[in-house]
Structure formats: structure tokens, C-alpha cells
């Protein structure tokens, strides 16, 4: 947004007392330094005079008597000269450029710590750096000494920012008697401006600043005048930069309604909606500098379109279930309205010890801002061939759904699902048809979905379905809850836990599609046990169960910048009925290694059984390799 803003631009003016002469002398000295820096820029345009060979620098010292350990550390980290020494940029020309800029760098930093009357000397082999002409740089530098006399720390005296919007909360440190740090002044001014903008005064500005450092009282007096301007509503939305995306679709996705109150939150939400489509690599909404006669203000949606097409590949290894390979092709602006089309293919079970090779083909079309700005429409087709321990099946599925974002953390989806499955198990050939109405809610507060260290993820789905062919009607329920907690270590130690539940209600097991039944075992449920190794046996027929529960826990230790070690334990149970009947459970545990990459952590897990089910007798350990955390 384009706003007229005011910041901490000028050094405080001095007022009264003999100490002010020292402040004035320092300012004059600093001004002369700046003039010399300009002269140095002019000197670069003339041929360099040959200088003797450079001599290696012996030392750079920084002295600040009376400075606290934290301030001294900050000064050292901010020093241009010390940074040049650390980077081994010790040529005399480089050092002199850094030395001349050192004064301004340190003065600005000391302003932030409320020291407004410091004395700073940068001596190059005993000579003040500011006194050395840029046209006569030394050919050799042995020692540089930076001496800082801090002087007194100033406190706030008389302070005023007016007028303030109702309910404005200024920083607690912006009060008489508190250290007069320049950062606090900036924060107070920002808070005052944002409070007006939050109430619709989009073009509020600072029209006057008086910042006076009184050396007699060692205080800083601050007076800032604001001009809130009128309360404004959103006017026209003007797309710019879009070449393949239609203007009206940019406006629809941004979702700013003409006449609604103009606030920073509404602008930020509009930018987020445009970014989430994936069609734009950059999105900036800029507010016009002048309002319209009807107290509206226009907003320019300045976008840069991303490359429309993208491809990707993936691979996973499970020592029991074999190798899985996948790939996708994505178009992010299919029809000029930021629509996405994702085509995906996968093959699994390569070299599997149990079962055979399976295939998946899928297509998903997504249209953002359908019916309203927060609702996407999704149309999907899916074809799957499953070759598992207990059955072989082919399934074909078509779906249509609406996905509504109610907030940054809550998403609700609902739609229709038509599925047909042909299955072969225990010598039986069955056809299962279902027409379902899935409804799902997602609550997600994770800080990073692919590698979370804090937050929650809750997902639940209920799908009542009408069965046809040889399928009964019923209700399928699924639930997935995850929690992550960084135990006060900036992500170095993370506790993670997961709970999964599933149930099929109202349909008998033989009349339930094989893809609706639940198994346990493998990388997604219980590591250390073979994939889908735990099911149920009903009347001599092995199958998945109509009830399922699993628990997982991990402790993730970051041992180096990109490496982590993980200790984990999983347990799972499957029952013949939704909440009762014949059941069994098993458990596994192990260790894993993570290596962070730009697309997510590379995961290697090795797990062993802790409690086996009766059908597994010869499995000593399982190996899992993939991208992304296990959950």
C-alpha cells in the first residue's frame, strides 16, 4: 500500500547547556565526514595513483568504557571495520572506506540505545580517519583503534503524539523517565499510525516532528503531530502486471468489495488470497495517495505472474512394501482465471515382499473464488489399482467439492463422491458402488506444515454414503490429530504426537468396499511392522477392519544445522466392528535421521517390532526412506 508515513529520520536537535556544544561539535564533525565521503565518490572517477604494496593489517581494536556486555557485543557486531577484518577485506582502500563510514554507523546504533552525546574516534595508525583525504589514502595500514565515549544515556522528557485514535496503545517504554531509544520512538509512531489505519483512515500521515535532545537535563523531548484524514472505504481495484490472468478474476480473487472499510487487515487478506492461488510469484496491493470525492480510495493490485507450468517427482522406500515412485504436472493458470490443474501418477509395490505392484492416476481441477472470495471449487478424477496382502482391487472415483476458508486456521469442505470398486479377495469377486457426501473440517495452526515445531493440526471427516451393487449403505468416519511443541529450544528439541481414528458404521464387513476398510502397519501408522500387516479375520476371511486407532510419538533432536535425530514409538489397533468386535493391536519403535532440504526434510527411519500380531513372525526391522516428516 502507498501511505504517507513518517519515521525517525533526523538526529535530535540539541537544546541548552554547555554540553550541547559537544553535541554540536560532534554533529559538525559527522557532517564533515559525510562531505569527505562524497569527495571519495568523486575521487573514484579519476585514475588511481599507484600506491606501494599493501601490508597485512595487524589489528583492529574497539574500546567503549562503561558499555554493558550486550552493548559492547552489539557494537562489535555492527562495526564495519571489524566486519571487514573478519571477511579478510583488509586492503587499505577497503579499510579506509569502512573507517569513514564507521562514524555514521555507530552514531545510529547509539541512538537506538539512547546515547545522544557520544564522542567517536576512528584512528588509522594514530590519525583520525575523517582527516585523511580520500585522494591520499595510505598505502599501508598497521593498526586501527575505535574509541567510543558513550556519554550519558538520555531518558524521555516531554512526549506527545497527537491526535491518537480511540483505543491506541503506545509502547510501555514510550514514557517519561524511560530510556529514550530511537527504536521506541519509531515503534510508538508506527503504533499511532496503524491504530488510525485500523479504523479506516488509510491516508493518515505525520505532519510535524519535533525531537529535541536537552543536554542539561539529559532528556529527549518528542512531539509528533498526525493528520488522520477522512475515514475511507475501498474504491476501485485496478489490476496491473497480469498478462495471462483476466482482470475480473484478479479482482474476484482479491475479494475487496467496493464500499467496505479500508483497513490493513482487509488489504493483507486480499494479498494472501491472491498468493494462495499459486498463479502469482509476487503480489503487492498499493493504496492510492489521494482519495476519491465519495470518500473511497482506489487500490492497485500489482502482481507478477508465476511460470504457469510445474513438474515434480517423488520417491519412497519401505523394506516390506518396496519402492514407490510418483510424479505430477501442474498448470497454475489453466483458463486465465488462476485455475489449477494437477495431473499425478504413482506406482508402488516395486520389489515388494508382500502384495504386488499398484498404480494411481489422478486429476484435480481447482477454481479459486467460486461463488465468493473464500470458496474454491474442486473437481477430481481418480483411478487406483491396489495389490495388497489380502486383496486385489481396481477403484474409479469422481468427486466435486467446495472448500471454504473461514479463517487462517479453519477450513471446511463438502461435496459429492461417486466411487466404483471391483475387488478379488479370498476367492470372491465383488463389485462395490458408493455415492457419498463427504464433509470435512480442518484446524491448522502449525508454524511450518512440512516440518512443524509448534502448533496443532486437527482434521475430521464424516461421509455418509449410499451403497449399490454389492455394497451396503453406511457412514465412514476419519479423524487425525497432531500436536507439536518446541520445548523452549528454538526448534532444537521438538515433541510431536499424533492420534488417528477411523470407523465404518452401518455396513457389514463383506459388503464394505476394500478401500474403505482399515489396516495398521507401515510408515503411515505403525513403523516397525509390515505395511497393512494388521487386519481382522471374520468367518475365515482376512480383511481390513471397520474400526481403527493409532498413536504415534516422536522426540526430534537437532544435532547440527541441517541434521536431526528422531526417536519414535507407534501403536495401532484394528477391530472387526466400528467400536467393538474381534480386535488386535501391535506396536513398534525406532530411530530416524532427518536432513533438511529446501523441499522438506529427507527422512530415514529404522524401526523394530515391540509387539507383533500373530500374522507377523519373521520381521526383524523395517526401513523407511522419504521426504517430509512422518507426520
XYZ file of N, CA and C in Angstrom, residues 389-591:
609
model
N -1.964 -57.316 0.560
C -1.781 -58.617 1.197
C -3.040 -59.483 1.103
N -4.215 -58.865 1.311
C -5.454 -59.638 1.404
C -6.329 -59.562 0.159
N -6.048 -58.642 -0.757
C -6.980 -58.458 -1.865
C -6.292 -57.747 -3.021
N -6.910 -57.862 -4.190
C -6.582 -57.052 -5.360
C -7.857 -56.299 -5.740
N -7.712 -55.028 -6.113
C -8.905 -54.246 -6.436
C -8.553 -53.131 -7.406
N -9.533 -52.788 -8.239
C -9.466 -51.603 -9.084
C -10.594 -50.679 -8.649
N -10.264 -49.377 -8.445
C -11.277 -48.422 -7.998
C -11.228 -47.193 -8.884
N -12.426 -46.659 -9.178
C -12.565 -45.466 -10.008
C -13.451 -44.476 -9.252
N -13.020 -43.229 -9.233
C -13.694 -42.268 -8.363
C -13.806 -40.908 -9.060
N -14.969 -40.259 -8.897
C -15.183 -38.894 -9.365
C -15.740 -38.090 -8.200
N -15.246 -36.866 -8.049
C -15.671 -36.063 -6.906
C -15.826 -34.611 -7.301
N -16.673 -33.914 -6.566
C -16.856 -32.472 -6.709
C -17.062 -31.916 -5.314
N -16.344 -30.853 -4.989
C -16.447 -30.316 -3.636
C -16.199 -28.824 -3.637
N -16.645 -28.183 -2.560
C -16.386 -26.779 -2.299
C -15.558 -26.684 -1.021
N -14.499 -25.886 -1.066
C -13.600 -25.713 0.074
C -13.697 -24.270 0.524
N -14.162 -24.052 1.737
C -14.373 -22.699 2.254
C -13.394 -22.409 3.391
N -12.639 -21.298 3.252
C -11.722 -20.849 4.307
C -12.454 -19.848 5.190
N -12.652 -20.210 6.444
C -13.320 -19.313 7.372
C -12.337 -18.417 8.119
N -11.084 -18.835 8.180
C -10.041 -18.032 8.819
C -8.697 -18.591 8.379
N -7.631 -18.031 8.924
C -6.300 -18.537 8.592
C -6.096 -19.958 9.081
N -6.900 -20.393 10.027
C -6.682 -21.709 10.640
C -7.816 -22.703 10.392
N -8.991 -22.244 9.985
C -10.150 -23.146 9.867
C -10.612 -23.211 8.412
N -10.726 -24.440 7.901
C -11.211 -24.698 6.549
C -12.282 -25.773 6.620
N -13.361 -25.581 5.879
C -14.461 -26.551 5.832
C -14.683 -26.931 4.380
N -14.885 -28.218 4.124
C -15.149 -28.682 2.758
C -16.327 -29.641 2.762
N -17.030 -29.657 1.644
C -18.139 -30.572 1.476
C -18.393 -30.801 0.002
N -18.950 -31.972 -0.324
C -19.171 -32.238 -1.741
C -19.841 -33.563 -1.986
N -19.615 -34.086 -3.190
C -20.196 -35.354 -3.632
C -19.084 -36.256 -4.130
N -19.277 -37.567 -3.917
C -18.254 -38.527 -4.296
C -18.928 -39.779 -4.858
N -18.557 -40.131 -6.091
C -19.071 -41.349 -6.726
C -17.897 -42.296 -6.918
N -18.042 -43.535 -6.405
C -16.927 -44.484 -6.417
C -17.420 -45.865 -6.837
N -16.608 -46.544 -7.642
C -16.924 -47.927 -8.035
C -15.652 -48.753 -7.910
N -15.791 -49.899 -7.276
C -14.636 -50.757 -6.998
C -14.954 -52.205 -7.374
N -14.013 -52.844 -8.058
C -14.085 -54.288 -8.300
C -12.959 -54.930 -7.502
N -13.290 -55.924 -6.690
C -12.303 -56.498 -5.776
C -12.309 -58.013 -5.874
N -11.112 -58.588 -5.654
C -10.923 -60.035 -5.634
C -10.235 -60.374 -4.321
N -10.916 -61.099 -3.439
C -10.325 -61.465 -2.138
C -10.916 -62.794 -1.679
N -10.040 -63.610 -1.141
C -10.425 -64.931 -0.630
C -11.248 -65.721 -1.631
N -10.873 -65.618 -2.904
C -11.567 -66.368 -3.937
C -12.895 -65.777 -4.354
N -13.235 -64.597 -3.822
C -14.502 -63.952 -4.145
C -14.268 -62.770 -5.066
N -15.183 -62.562 -6.016
C -15.172 -61.376 -6.865
C -16.389 -60.539 -6.494
N -16.131 -59.283 -6.088
C -17.219 -58.418 -5.648
C -17.135 -57.060 -6.358
N -18.301 -56.468 -6.577
C -18.389 -55.116 -7.107
C -19.043 -54.239 -6.050
N -18.397 -53.125 -5.719
C -18.910 -52.211 -4.702
C -19.082 -50.820 -5.318
N -20.285 -50.277 -5.213
C -20.533 -48.920 -5.662
C -21.012 -48.055 -4.508
N -20.541 -46.835 -4.416
C -20.982 -45.928 -3.352
C -21.171 -44.529 -3.914
N -22.178 -43.830 -3.362
C -22.381 -42.417 -3.648
C -22.369 -41.698 -2.307
N -21.308 -40.937 -2.053
C -21.118 -40.354 -0.741
C -21.192 -38.839 -0.734
N -21.392 -38.312 0.467
C -21.414 -36.867 0.704
C -20.389 -36.570 1.801
N -19.119 -36.393 1.434
C -18.094 -36.151 2.453
C -18.139 -34.710 2.975
N -18.010 -34.565 4.284
C -17.934 -33.273 4.957
C -16.707 -33.289 5.856
N -15.834 -32.280 5.739
C -14.581 -32.282 6.495
C -14.303 -30.900 7.075
N -13.635 -30.902 8.225
C -13.204 -29.666 8.883
C -11.723 -29.808 9.211
N -10.948 -28.752 8.912
C -9.518 -28.732 9.214
C -9.209 -27.528 10.091
N -8.466 -27.784 11.167
C -7.974 -26.713 12.043
C -6.458 -26.851 12.083
N -5.756 -25.841 11.584
C -4.310 -25.959 11.399
C -3.615 -24.694 11.899
N -2.817 -24.835 12.961
C -2.036 -23.702 13.477
C -0.538 -23.988 13.406
N -0.110 -24.961 12.622
C 1.311 -25.302 12.545
C 2.123 -24.144 11.982
N 3.341 -23.978 12.524
C 4.198 -22.915 12.019
C 4.780 -23.259 10.654
N 4.986 -24.530 10.369
C 5.536 -24.961 9.085
C 4.967 -26.357 8.784
N 4.041 -26.473 7.827
C 3.366 -27.753 7.607
C 4.306 -28.922 7.349
N 5.404 -28.718 6.589
C 6.278 -29.834 6.253
C 7.252 -30.199 7.372
N 7.447 -29.278 8.307
C 8.430 -29.542 9.375
C 8.050 -28.704 10.589
N 6.908 -29.017 11.176
C 6.355 -28.197 12.248
C 7.163 -28.324 13.533
N 7.262 -27.218 14.258
C 7.873 -27.214 15.595
C 6.885 -26.739 16.657
N 5.806 -26.068 16.231
C 4.781 -25.587 17.146
C 3.423 -25.689 16.472
N 2.383 -25.891 17.291
C 1.033 -25.793 16.767
C 0.264 -27.102 16.769
N -0.944 -27.027 16.209
C -1.860 -28.155 16.163
C -2.348 -28.377 14.726
N -2.710 -29.620 14.457
C -3.380 -29.956 13.210
C -4.500 -30.937 13.559
N -5.740 -30.531 13.273
C -6.896 -31.396 13.523
C -7.691 -31.506 12.225
N -8.001 -32.743 11.836
C -8.786 -32.977 10.631
C -9.793 -34.072 10.932
N -11.028 -33.812 10.589
C -12.056 -34.838 10.783
C -12.991 -34.835 9.582
N -13.426 -36.033 9.179
C -14.312 -36.181 8.032
C -15.402 -37.187 8.352
N -16.600 -36.835 7.948
C -17.735 -37.758 8.029
C -18.324 -37.873 6.632
N -18.480 -39.115 6.138
C -19.038 -39.314 4.804
C -20.151 -40.361 4.856
N -21.390 -39.908 4.939
C -22.487 -40.863 4.744
C -22.538 -41.246 3.266
N -22.801 -42.531 3.011
C -22.820 -42.963 1.612
C -23.937 -43.958 1.361
N -24.426 -43.904 0.128
C -25.446 -44.833 -0.340
C -24.748 -45.930 -1.141
N -24.944 -47.197 -0.742
C -24.292 -48.294 -1.425
C -25.151 -48.878 -2.534
N -24.507 -49.325 -3.585
C -25.216 -50.049 -4.645
C -24.310 -51.166 -5.143
N -24.790 -51.955 -6.117
C -24.133 -53.215 -6.489
C -24.111 -54.094 -5.247
N -22.936 -54.525 -4.771
C -22.878 -55.424 -3.606
C -22.423 -54.691 -2.341
N -22.558 -53.359 -2.323
C -22.154 -52.573 -1.161
C -23.365 -52.152 -0.345
N -23.251 -52.256 0.993
C -24.254 -51.707 1.894
C -24.075 -50.197 2.013
N -25.126 -49.513 2.436
C -25.010 -48.099 2.783
C -24.423 -47.967 4.178
N -23.760 -46.850 4.419
C -23.141 -46.692 5.729
C -22.594 -45.292 5.942
N -21.777 -45.181 6.955
C -21.148 -43.912 7.311
C -19.674 -44.180 7.611
N -18.789 -43.464 6.911
C -17.356 -43.593 7.169
C -16.870 -42.363 7.940
N -16.169 -42.609 9.051
C -15.650 -41.545 9.904
C -14.128 -41.646 9.958
N -13.449 -40.509 9.858
C -11.991 -40.482 9.986
C -11.575 -39.252 10.788
N -10.497 -39.410 11.550
C -10.020 -38.335 12.422
C -8.505 -38.411 12.511
N -7.853 -37.240 12.439
C -6.395 -37.160 12.525
C -6.043 -35.931 13.357
N -5.335 -36.129 14.463
C -4.933 -35.019 15.342
C -3.432 -35.077 15.566
N -2.768 -33.907 15.462
C -1.325 -33.831 15.653
C -1.011 -32.611 16.514
N 0.008 -32.746 17.345
C 0.436 -31.642 18.199
C 1.956 -31.582 18.187
N 2.477 -30.356 18.162
C 3.924 -30.131 18.106
C 4.288 -29.099 19.169
N 5.399 -29.338 19.864
C 5.824 -28.418 20.910
C 7.344 -28.321 20.940
N 7.824 -27.109 20.680
C 9.244 -26.803 20.843
C 9.462 -26.489 22.312
N 10.222 -27.310 23.015
C 10.355 -27.170 24.468
C 11.371 -26.081 24.810
N 11.126 -24.878 24.296
C 11.942 -23.728 24.642
C 13.363 -23.774 24.137
N 13.579 -24.385 22.965
C 14.949 -24.569 22.470
C 15.118 -24.041 21.058
N 14.209 -23.163 20.610
C 14.285 -22.625 19.248
C 14.321 -23.725 18.203
N 13.507 -24.735 18.403
C 13.384 -25.802 17.430
C 14.410 -26.911 17.543
N 15.307 -26.850 18.531
C 16.343 -27.885 18.635
C 15.810 -29.174 19.256
N 14.810 -29.070 20.098
C 14.153 -30.258 20.641
C 12.651 -30.075 20.457
N 12.039 -30.950 19.686
C 10.613 -30.844 19.379
C 9.929 -32.143 19.780
N 8.833 -32.004 20.525
C 7.988 -33.152 20.864
C 6.799 -33.150 19.903
N 6.515 -34.286 19.315
C 5.415 -34.399 18.357
C 4.601 -35.637 18.671
N 3.291 -35.532 18.538
C 2.409 -36.671 18.809
C 1.259 -36.661 17.808
N 0.749 -37.850 17.547
C -0.332 -37.997 16.570
C -1.313 -39.062 17.041
N -2.619 -38.806 16.810
C -3.663 -39.793 17.072
C -4.533 -39.917 15.836
N -4.837 -41.166 15.431
C -5.692 -41.422 14.274
C -6.830 -42.346 14.690
N -8.013 -42.059 14.182
C -9.183 -42.887 14.442
C -9.943 -43.079 13.139
N -10.609 -44.221 13.012
C -11.438 -44.470 11.840
C -12.535 -45.472 12.161
N -13.653 -45.325 11.479
C -14.760 -46.264 11.708
C -15.675 -46.278 10.487
N -16.235 -47.453 10.199
C -17.302 -47.602 9.205
C -18.517 -48.124 9.952
N -19.592 -47.338 9.928
C -20.793 -47.643 10.705
C -21.934 -47.999 9.760
N -22.684 -49.040 10.119
C -23.919 -49.343 9.412
C -23.794 -50.320 8.270
N -22.580 -50.770 7.933
C -22.394 -51.704 6.827
C -21.625 -52.922 7.337
N -21.992 -54.106 6.847
C -21.267 -55.321 7.220
C -19.926 -55.341 6.504
N -18.950 -56.036 7.122
C -17.604 -56.076 6.536
C -17.602 -56.646 5.120
N -18.274 -57.775 4.840
C -18.241 -58.303 3.467
C -18.883 -57.367 2.444
N -19.753 -56.430 2.894
C -20.443 -55.525 1.985
C -19.859 -54.115 2.046
N -18.603 -54.003 2.475
C -17.917 -52.718 2.538
C -16.783 -52.707 1.522
N -16.641 -51.673 0.720
C -15.525 -51.615 -0.232
C -14.192 -51.834 0.471
N -13.293 -52.577 -0.198
C -11.987 -52.868 0.419
C -11.216 -51.576 0.716
N -11.393 -50.563 -0.118
C -10.695 -49.302 0.105
C -11.227 -48.494 1.257
N -12.393 -48.883 1.816
C -12.952 -48.191 2.976
C -12.514 -48.824 4.286
N -12.032 -50.068 4.250
C -11.658 -50.763 5.475
C -10.281 -50.309 5.953
N -9.989 -50.592 7.214
C -8.786 -50.066 7.849
C -7.788 -51.184 8.170
N -6.527 -50.859 7.928
C -5.408 -51.723 8.315
C -4.431 -50.893 9.150
N -3.515 -51.588 9.791
C -2.451 -50.915 10.532
C -1.118 -51.562 10.176
N -0.070 -50.760 10.233
C 1.262 -51.233 9.893
C 1.842 -50.449 8.737
N 3.108 -50.047 8.858
C 3.764 -49.306 7.800
C 4.061 -47.878 8.207
N 4.643 -47.118 7.279
C 5.125 -45.779 7.574
C 4.059 -44.797 7.998
N 2.804 -44.985 7.588
C 1.753 -44.042 7.936
C 1.026 -44.366 9.211
N 1.278 -45.540 9.799
C 0.569 -45.927 11.022
C 1.549 -46.423 12.078
N 2.047 -47.662 11.912
C 2.961 -48.237 12.910
C 4.235 -48.683 12.206
N 5.287 -47.910 12.402
C 6.588 -48.263 11.847
C 7.184 -49.431 12.635
N 7.881 -50.299 11.922
C 8.449 -51.494 12.543
C 7.666 -52.751 12.223
N 6.418 -52.581 11.800
C 5.573 -53.690 11.371
C 5.300 -53.556 9.880
N 5.183 -54.672 9.152
C 4.962 -54.598 7.707
C 3.695 -53.825 7.352
N 3.697 -53.289 6.146
C 2.594 -52.470 5.660
C 1.297 -53.274 5.656
N 0.246 -52.709 6.246
C -1.081 -53.312 6.317
C -1.028 -54.743 6.854
N -0.131 -54.987 7.794
C 0.000 -56.351 8.331
C -1.057 -56.685 9.370
N -1.725 -55.675 9.931
C -2.744 -55.935 10.947
C -4.120 -55.634 10.391
N -4.934 -56.680 10.265
C -6.333 -56.538 9.886
C -7.160 -57.402 10.818
N -8.241 -57.972 10.304
C -9.072 -58.875 11.104
C -9.413 -60.094 10.256
N -9.838 -61.127 10.921
C -10.316 -62.340 10.250
C -11.742 -62.599 10.696
N -12.665 -62.583 9.743
C -14.079 -62.780 10.050
C -14.593 -63.949 9.219
N -15.058 -64.985 9.910
C -15.557 -66.193 9.237
C -14.524 -66.759 8.278
N -13.266 -66.731 8.704
C -12.189 -67.301 7.913
C -11.695 -66.428 6.780
N -12.202 -65.208 6.669
C -11.807 -64.305 5.595
C -10.960 -63.178 6.190
N -9.755 -63.036 5.646
C -8.878 -61.949 6.095
C -9.259 -60.657 5.377
N -9.341 -59.568 6.141
C -9.689 -58.270 5.548
C -9.289 -57.162 6.502
N -9.515 -55.945 6.067
C -9.362 -54.824 6.969
C -10.531 -54.769 7.929
N -10.395 -53.947 8.963
C -11.460 -53.837 9.944
C -12.299 -52.591 9.733
N -13.438 -52.555 10.444
C -14.304 -51.377 10.388
C -14.007 -50.396 11.515
N -13.029 -50.711 12.364
C -12.593 -49.796 13.414
C -11.077 -49.717 13.441
N -10.567 -48.572 13.765
C -9.114 -48.360 13.707
C -8.714 -47.263 14.684
N -7.554 -47.446 15.311
C -6.967 -46.411 16.168
C -5.456 -46.555 16.130
N -4.747 -45.442 16.143
C -3.282 -45.466 16.149
C -2.760 -44.258 16.917
N -1.641 -44.469 17.613
C -0.966 -43.408 18.352
C 0.507 -43.397 17.957
N 1.069 -42.209 17.809
C 2.483 -42.071 17.478
C 3.077 -40.937 18.307
N 4.343 -41.086 18.681
C 5.047 -40.040 19.419
C 6.486 -39.967 18.922
N 7.010 -38.740 18.815
C 8.383 -38.539 18.371
C 9.061 -37.492 19.244
N 10.368 -37.671 19.432
C 11.220 -36.636 20.008
C 12.292 -36.347 18.970
N 12.324 -35.091 18.494
C 13.238 -34.706 17.417
C 14.348 -33.831 17.992
N 15.585 -34.277 17.842
C 16.752 -33.556 18.349
C 17.551 -33.009 17.168
N 17.711 -31.702 17.107
C 18.577 -31.114 16.083
C 20.017 -31.166 16.586
N 20.866 -31.892 15.877
C 22.252 -32.063 16.324
C 23.202 -31.132 15.586
N 22.858 -30.748 14.358
C 23.611 -29.762 13.596
C 22.608 -28.920 12.815
N 23.101 -27.945 12.077
C 22.200 -27.000 11.423
C 21.163 -27.694 10.555
N 21.552 -28.698 9.789
C 20.621 -29.364 8.872
C 20.318 -30.802 9.252
N 20.834 -31.273 10.368
C 20.663 -32.678 10.738
C 19.888 -32.800 12.048
N 18.996 -33.785 12.086
C 18.249 -34.085 13.306
C 18.186 -35.595 13.491
N 18.112 -35.991 14.754
C 17.901 -37.393 15.117
C 16.529 -37.497 15.760
N 15.801 -38.559 15.430
C 14.435 -38.729 15.911
C 14.299 -40.074 16.606
N 13.713 -40.059 17.777
C 13.321 -41.288 18.466
C 11.799 -41.363 18.434
N 11.246 -42.521 18.101
C 9.791 -42.597 17.935
C 9.243 -43.924 18.427
N 7.929 -43.921 18.693
C 7.196 -45.131 19.067
C 5.787 -45.012 18.508
N 5.269 -46.118 17.935
C 3.937 -46.146 17.338
C 3.174 -47.351 17.863
N 1.857 -47.240 17.917
C 0.998 -48.369 18.255
C -0.295 -48.241 17.474
N -0.857 -49.381 17.070
C -2.095 -49.346 16.300
C -2.983 -50.531 16.636
N -4.289 -50.325 16.454
C -5.267 -51.384 16.724
C -6.331 -51.370 15.638
N -6.821 -52.556 15.274
C -7.886 -52.709 14.283
C -8.932 -53.649 14.858
N -10.208 -53.310 14.630
C -11.294 -54.157 15.142
C -12.263 -54.487 14.012
N -12.972 -55.625 14.162
C -13.908 -56.048 13.121
C -15.131 -55.157 13.062
N -15.584 -54.656 14.199
C -16.695 -53.721 14.236
C -16.188 -52.294 14.355
N -17.114 -51.357 14.188
C -16.702 -49.965 14.245
C -16.106 -49.618 15.605
N -16.747 -50.081 16.665
C -16.252 -49.780 18.002
C -16.222 -51.029 18.890
N -16.282 -52.191 18.262
C -16.317 -53.429 19.046
C -15.927 -54.590 18.139
N -16.042 -55.789 18.678
C -15.777 -56.977 17.894
C -14.356 -57.468 18.057
N -13.989 -58.432 17.216
C -12.660 -59.020 17.244
C -11.638 -57.923 16.937
N -10.577 -57.876 17.737
C -9.593 -56.820 17.537
C -8.200 -57.333 17.854
N -7.227 -56.576 17.424
C -5.833 -56.878 17.735
C -5.041 -55.586 17.705
N -3.860 -55.601 18.306
C -3.031 -54.412 18.280
C -1.563 -54.802 18.191
N -0.755 -53.869 17.744
C 0.679 -54.088 17.641
C 1.390 -52.757 17.852
N 2.712 -52.812 17.999
C 3.479 -51.597 18.290
C 4.893 -51.742 17.755
N 5.509 -50.599 17.476
C 6.891 -50.579 17.001
C 7.597 -49.329 17.502
N 8.907 -49.326 17.424
C 9.707 -48.181 17.860
C 11.009 -48.168 17.072
N 11.671 -47.015 17.074
C 12.920 -46.951 16.332
C 13.570 -45.583 16.405
N 14.566 -45.419 15.547
C 15.318 -44.179 15.442
C 15.320 -43.713 13.989
